[in-house]
Amino acid sequence: MWPVLMFSSLKIPVLNKAVKFCQFLNTPGIKIYNIPVLRKGVKQLATSFHSSMTPKKVCIVGSGNWGSAIARLVGYNAARLPDRFNPTVNMWVFEEKVNGRNLTEIINTDHENVKYLPGRKLPENVVAVPDISDAALDADLLIFVLPHQFIKRSCAPLCGKLKPDAKGISLVKGFATPPGGGVKLISEVIQSELNLPISVLMGANLANEVADEKFCETTIGATEPGVGEDFKLLFQTSNFRLGLKEMIWYGERFYPGGKLSTYLESCGIADLITTCYGGRNRRVSEAFVRTRKPLVELEAEMLNGQKLQGPETAAEVNILLTREGLEDKFPLFTMVHRICTGEQTPEQLINCLRSHPANL
């Protein structure tokens, strides 16, 4: 059989040659002779390889506080992954004067959005563009991050002009209110305006904390796994991670048959938040980090005879994980237990979150 049609069974060196051959076949002016049955399929295969192997062009639509913070991440990742993304990232900037200079000029010269994200440098490969069409029309991946009330007006010049296989993601909070009443998701607005598949990024994070490289988490919702992976690679850094599911994994592993919705009830995430912000475990944990005194000593000093449940629960969970050989699958639970016993320091918890398997 002709080697080009056998990629799944070829070894990598041969595969690379075959890919190069496909790219050659896709060169304008090249014709395929003497194989009429395969001619169309080979051309399609060559086009597919060419498209999948060309680095994707990225455009950020918006340049406010949140948009500029995201540009720091996207610019960094595009530059370090040149095989996946075009290193130059266009950022559409609504042109305005700042101290007598155009904001785009300031960003492209000083690499700082002095009005909306002062004091934090933007990567030099992030290019401010005042015309949204110039910024976005050749983009493969568009990141929408601007106030929701400006979506329709800002996107109007792009209607019907984007690349046919372009994908988008919305980082825009809020809802749209259609004339007939009710509410509409911003992702739905963008999708209907531009006929563009839209993913969504949302999370418990603030623009300035992301810009300052504090540890934050977020979640991406995408209907196509490949598209979700592209956006994950664009956004994720050691300080900006995507998702954490260890509690749910534990429930599914040891108590199968439960409902995911249970974690959203008062007994789940609400109880977790309450415990983290108040109560004896939270107060003693803060004192433990600040003073480095043993937990048993702080318990005696602070709780007037009451007992801490947290360290005991962590120890009980760890017994089960150790017995099943699953400590490496539940690194957060394991780290909390080891901090309580003094085997690890509190500072090591953040590194544990950075390398959590849910984020890899």
Coordinates of C-alpha atoms in Angstrom, one line a residue:
M1 CA 0.0 0.0 0.0
W2 CA 1.2 3.5 -0.7
P3 CA 3.0 4.8 2.4
V4 CA 1.1 8.1 2.7
L5 CA -2.0 6.1 3.6
M6 CA -0.3 4.1 6.4
F7 CA 0.5 6.8 8.9
S8 CA -1.0 5.0 11.8
S9 CA 1.4 2.1 11.4
L10 CA 4.6 4.0 10.5
K11 CA 7.4 4.8 12.9
I12 CA 8.3 8.4 13.6
P13 CA 11.2 8.9 11.2
V14 CA 9.1 7.6 8.3
L15 CA 6.1 9.6 9.5
N16 CA 8.1 12.8 9.4
K17 CA 9.1 12.1 5.8
A18 CA 5.5 11.3 4.9
V19 CA 4.3 14.5 6.5
K20 CA 6.9 16.5 4.6
F21 CA 5.8 14.8 1.4
C22 CA 2.2 15.8 2.2
Q23 CA 3.2 19.4 2.7
F24 CA 5.0 19.2 -0.7
L25 CA 1.9 17.9 -2.3
N26 CA 0.0 20.8 -0.9
T27 CA 2.3 23.4 -2.5
P28 CA 0.5 25.5 -5.1
G29 CA 1.1 24.2 -8.6
I30 CA 1.9 20.7 -7.6
K31 CA -0.2 18.0 -9.4
I32 CA -0.6 14.3 -8.7
Y33 CA -0.4 12.1 -11.8
N34 CA -1.2 8.5 -12.5
I35 CA -3.1 7.8 -9.2
P36 CA -6.7 9.1 -10.1
V37 CA -8.4 7.1 -7.4
L38 CA -6.2 8.6 -4.7
R39 CA -5.7 12.1 -6.0
K40 CA -8.5 13.7 -4.1
G41 CA -7.8 11.9 -0.9
V42 CA -4.1 12.7 -0.9
K43 CA -4.8 16.4 -1.5
Q44 CA -7.3 16.5 1.4
L45 CA -4.7 14.7 3.6
A46 CA -2.0 17.1 2.6
T47 CA -4.3 20.1 3.4
S48 CA -5.2 18.6 6.7
F49 CA -1.6 18.1 7.7
H50 CA -0.7 21.6 6.6
S51 CA -3.5 23.1 8.7
S52 CA -2.9 21.0 11.8
M53 CA 0.9 21.7 11.8
T54 CA 0.7 25.4 11.1
P55 CA 1.1 27.4 14.4
K56 CA -2.2 29.0 15.3
K57 CA -2.5 32.8 15.3
V58 CA -4.0 34.3 18.5
C59 CA -5.9 37.5 19.0
I60 CA -7.0 39.0 22.3
V61 CA -10.2 41.1 21.8
G62 CA -10.0 43.6 24.6
S63 CA -7.2 45.3 26.6
G64 CA -8.7 46.5 29.9
N65 CA -7.5 45.4 33.3
W66 CA -8.6 41.7 32.8
G67 CA -7.6 41.7 29.1
S68 CA -4.1 43.0 29.9
A69 CA -3.6 40.5 32.7
I70 CA -4.6 37.7 30.4
A71 CA -2.2 39.0 27.7
R72 CA 0.7 38.5 30.1
L73 CA -0.2 34.7 30.2
V74 CA -1.1 34.3 26.6
G75 CA 2.0 36.2 25.3
Y76 CA 4.2 34.1 27.5
N77 CA 2.8 30.8 26.4
A78 CA 2.6 31.7 22.7
A79 CA 6.3 32.6 22.8
R80 CA 7.4 29.4 24.5
L81 CA 5.3 27.1 22.3
P82 CA 6.1 28.3 18.7
D83 CA 5.3 24.9 17.2
R84 CA 1.7 25.3 18.5
F85 CA 1.1 29.0 18.3
N86 CA 2.3 32.0 16.3
P87 CA 4.5 33.8 18.7
T88 CA 3.1 37.2 17.8
V89 CA -0.2 37.9 19.7
N90 CA -2.4 40.7 18.5
M91 CA -4.3 42.6 21.1
W92 CA -7.1 44.8 20.0
V93 CA -6.9 48.1 21.9
F94 CA -9.6 50.8 21.9
E95 CA -7.5 53.8 20.9
E96 CA -7.3 56.7 23.4
K97 CA -4.8 59.3 24.5
V98 CA -2.8 58.9 27.8
N99 CA -0.6 61.8 28.7
G100 CA -0.7 63.0 25.1
R101 CA 0.3 59.6 23.6
N102 CA -1.8 56.9 21.9
L103 CA -2.3 54.0 24.2
T104 CA -1.3 51.6 21.4
E105 CA 2.0 53.4 21.0
I106 CA 2.7 53.2 24.8
I107 CA 1.9 49.4 24.9
N108 CA 4.1 48.7 21.8
T109 CA 7.0 50.9 22.9
D110 CA 7.0 50.6 26.7
H111 CA 5.2 47.2 26.9
E112 CA 2.9 48.3 29.6
N113 CA -0.8 49.2 29.7
V114 CA -0.2 52.3 31.9
K115 CA -4.0 53.1 32.1
Y116 CA -5.6 49.7 32.9
L117 CA -2.7 47.6 34.3
P118 CA 0.0 50.0 35.5
G119 CA 3.2 48.6 36.9
R120 CA 3.1 45.3 35.1
K121 CA 5.0 44.6 31.9
L122 CA 3.4 42.9 29.0
P123 CA 5.4 40.4 26.9
E124 CA 7.1 42.1 23.9
N125 CA 5.4 39.7 21.5
V126 CA 2.0 41.1 22.5
V127 CA 1.2 43.8 19.8
A128 CA -1.4 46.4 20.4
V129 CA -3.6 47.0 17.3
P130 CA -6.2 49.9 17.2
D131 CA -8.3 48.4 14.4
I132 CA -10.2 45.3 15.4
S133 CA -10.3 44.0 11.8
D134 CA -6.5 44.3 11.5
A135 CA -6.1 42.5 14.8
A136 CA -8.5 39.6 14.4
L137 CA -9.3 38.7 10.8
D138 CA -6.3 36.3 10.4
A139 CA -6.7 34.8 13.8
D140 CA -7.3 31.1 14.5
L141 CA -8.1 31.6 18.2
L142 CA -9.9 34.6 19.5
I143 CA -10.0 35.5 23.2
F144 CA -12.9 37.9 24.0
V145 CA -12.2 39.8 27.2
L146 CA -14.1 43.2 27.3
P147 CA -17.1 44.6 29.1
H148 CA -20.2 42.7 28.0
Q149 CA -22.1 45.9 27.0
F150 CA -19.5 46.5 24.3
I151 CA -19.6 43.0 22.7
K152 CA -22.1 43.7 19.9
R153 CA -20.7 47.0 18.9
S154 CA -17.1 45.9 19.0
C155 CA -17.6 42.7 17.1
A156 CA -19.7 44.2 14.3
P157 CA -16.7 44.8 12.0
L158 CA -15.8 41.1 12.2
C159 CA -19.2 39.7 11.1
G160 CA -18.8 37.3 8.2
K161 CA -15.1 38.0 7.9
L162 CA -13.3 35.6 10.3
K163 CA -11.5 32.5 9.1
P164 CA -14.0 29.7 8.6
D165 CA -12.3 27.4 11.1
A166 CA -11.6 30.1 13.7
K167 CA -12.5 29.3 17.4
G168 CA -13.3 31.7 20.2
I169 CA -13.4 31.8 24.0
S170 CA -15.2 34.2 26.2
L171 CA -13.8 35.5 29.4
V172 CA -16.6 38.0 29.7
K173 CA -18.7 38.1 32.9
G174 CA -22.4 39.1 32.9
F175 CA -25.4 38.6 30.7
A176 CA -27.0 40.2 27.7
T177 CA -30.6 41.4 27.9
P178 CA -32.4 40.9 24.6
P179 CA -35.1 43.4 23.6
G180 CA -37.8 40.8 24.1
G181 CA -36.8 40.3 27.8
G182 CA -34.9 37.6 29.7
V183 CA -31.2 37.1 29.6
K184 CA -28.7 35.6 27.2
L185 CA -25.2 34.2 27.9
I186 CA -22.4 36.3 26.5
S187 CA -21.0 33.2 24.8
E188 CA -24.3 32.8 23.0
V189 CA -24.2 36.5 21.9
I190 CA -20.7 36.1 20.4
Q191 CA -21.6 32.9 18.8
S192 CA -24.7 34.2 17.2
E193 CA -23.1 37.5 16.1
L194 CA -20.0 35.9 14.5
N195 CA -21.1 32.4 13.8
L196 CA -18.1 31.3 15.8
P197 CA -17.8 28.2 18.2
I198 CA -17.3 29.7 21.6
S199 CA -15.7 28.1 24.7
V200 CA -15.8 29.8 28.1
L201 CA -13.3 30.5 30.9
M202 CA -14.5 31.4 34.4
G203 CA -13.1 31.0 37.8
A204 CA -12.5 32.5 41.3
N205 CA -9.8 34.8 40.2
L206 CA -9.1 38.6 40.0
A207 CA -7.3 40.4 37.3
N208 CA -4.7 42.0 39.5
E209 CA -3.9 38.7 41.3
V210 CA -3.4 37.0 38.0
A211 CA -1.2 39.8 36.8
D212 CA 0.8 39.7 40.0
E213 CA 1.4 35.9 39.4
K214 CA -0.4 34.9 42.6
F215 CA -1.7 31.4 42.6
C216 CA -5.2 31.2 41.0
E217 CA -7.4 28.6 39.6
T218 CA -10.0 28.7 36.8
T219 CA -12.2 26.4 34.6
I220 CA -12.5 26.1 30.8
G221 CA -15.7 24.8 29.2
A222 CA -15.2 23.6 25.6
T223 CA -17.3 21.3 23.4
E224 CA -14.3 20.1 21.4
P225 CA -11.4 18.5 23.4
G226 CA -8.8 19.7 21.0
V227 CA -10.0 23.3 21.2
G228 CA -10.1 23.1 25.0
E229 CA -6.5 21.8 25.0
D230 CA -5.4 24.7 22.8
F231 CA -6.9 27.3 25.2
K232 CA -5.5 25.4 28.2
L233 CA -2.0 25.7 26.8
L234 CA -2.5 29.4 26.1
F235 CA -3.6 30.2 29.6
Q236 CA -2.0 27.8 32.0
T237 CA 1.1 28.8 33.9
S238 CA 2.6 27.6 37.2
N239 CA 0.5 30.2 39.0
F240 CA -2.7 30.1 36.9
R241 CA -4.1 26.6 36.8
L242 CA -7.2 24.9 35.4
G243 CA -9.4 23.0 37.9
L244 CA -9.1 20.9 41.1
K245 CA -11.3 17.9 41.6
E246 CA -9.7 15.8 44.3
M247 CA -12.7 15.8 46.6
I248 CA -14.9 14.4 43.8
W249 CA -12.3 11.9 42.8
Y250 CA -12.2 10.6 46.4
G251 CA -15.9 10.2 46.5
E252 CA -16.1 8.4 43.2
R253 CA -13.2 6.1 44.1
F254 CA -14.3 5.0 47.6
Y255 CA -18.1 5.7 47.5
P256 CA -19.2 5.1 43.9
G257 CA -22.8 5.8 42.9
G258 CA -23.2 9.3 44.3
K259 CA -24.4 12.2 42.4
L260 CA -22.1 15.0 41.2
S261 CA -24.8 17.6 42.2
T262 CA -24.4 16.6 45.8
Y263 CA -21.1 18.4 45.9
L264 CA -22.9 21.6 45.0
E265 CA -25.3 21.4 47.9
S266 CA -24.8 22.9 51.4
C267 CA -23.1 19.7 52.5
G268 CA -20.5 20.1 49.8
I269 CA -18.8 23.2 48.5
A270 CA -20.7 25.5 50.9
D271 CA -19.5 23.6 53.9
L272 CA -15.9 23.6 52.5
I273 CA -16.0 27.4 52.0
T274 CA -17.5 28.0 55.4
T275 CA -14.8 25.8 57.0
C276 CA -12.0 27.6 55.2
Y277 CA -13.2 31.1 56.3
G278 CA -14.3 30.5 59.8
G279 CA -14.4 28.0 62.7
R280 CA -11.7 26.4 64.9
N281 CA -9.9 24.6 62.2
R282 CA -9.3 27.8 60.2
R283 CA -8.2 29.8 63.3
V284 CA -5.8 27.2 64.5
S285 CA -4.4 26.6 61.0
E286 CA -3.6 30.3 60.6
A287 CA -1.9 30.3 64.0
F288 CA 0.0 27.2 63.0
V289 CA 1.4 28.9 59.9
R290 CA 2.2 32.1 61.7
T291 CA 3.8 30.7 64.8
R292 CA 5.0 27.3 63.7
K293 CA 4.0 25.9 67.0
P294 CA 2.8 22.2 67.0
L295 CA -0.9 21.8 66.4
V296 CA -1.4 20.0 69.7
E297 CA 0.1 22.9 71.6
L298 CA -2.1 25.4 69.7
E299 CA -5.2 23.3 70.3
A300 CA -4.6 23.5 74.1
E301 CA -3.9 27.2 74.0
M302 CA -6.8 28.3 71.8
L303 CA -9.7 26.0 72.0
N304 CA -10.5 25.8 75.7
G305 CA -10.8 22.1 75.8
Q306 CA -12.3 21.6 72.3
K307 CA -10.6 19.4 69.8
L308 CA -9.5 19.9 66.2
Q309 CA -11.3 17.7 63.6
G310 CA -9.2 18.6 60.6
P311 CA -5.8 16.9 61.5
E312 CA -7.6 13.7 62.7
T313 CA -9.7 13.6 59.5
A314 CA -6.6 14.1 57.3
A315 CA -4.9 11.3 59.2
E316 CA -7.8 8.9 58.8
V317 CA -8.1 9.7 55.0
N318 CA -4.3 9.1 54.7
I319 CA -4.6 5.7 56.3
L320 CA -7.0 4.6 53.6
L321 CA -4.9 6.2 50.8
T322 CA -1.7 4.5 52.0
R323 CA -3.4 1.1 52.3
E324 CA -4.7 1.4 48.7
G325 CA -1.4 2.8 47.4
L326 CA -3.1 6.0 46.2
E327 CA -1.2 8.8 47.9
D328 CA 0.3 10.0 44.6
K329 CA -3.2 10.1 43.1
F330 CA -4.5 12.4 45.9
P331 CA -1.5 14.7 46.4
L332 CA -3.5 17.5 48.1
F333 CA -5.0 15.2 50.8
T334 CA -1.5 13.7 51.3
M335 CA 0.2 17.1 51.6
V336 CA -2.3 18.4 54.1
H337 CA -1.7 15.3 56.3
R338 CA 2.0 15.7 56.0
I339 CA 1.9 19.4 57.0
C340 CA -0.2 18.5 60.0
T341 CA 2.4 15.9 61.1
G342 CA 5.3 18.2 60.4
E343 CA 6.7 16.2 57.6
Q344 CA 6.2 19.1 55.1
T345 CA 6.0 22.9 55.5
P346 CA 2.9 25.0 54.7
E347 CA 4.9 26.7 51.9
Q348 CA 5.0 23.5 50.0
L349 CA 1.3 23.3 49.6
I350 CA 1.2 25.8 46.7
N351 CA 3.8 23.7 44.8
C352 CA 1.6 20.7 45.4
L353 CA -1.3 22.5 43.8
R354 CA 0.8 23.7 40.9
S355 CA 1.8 20.1 40.0
H356 CA -1.6 18.5 40.8
P357 CA -2.6 15.9 38.2
A358 CA -5.9 17.7 37.6
N359 CA -3.9 20.6 36.2
L360 CA -1.5 18.7 33.9

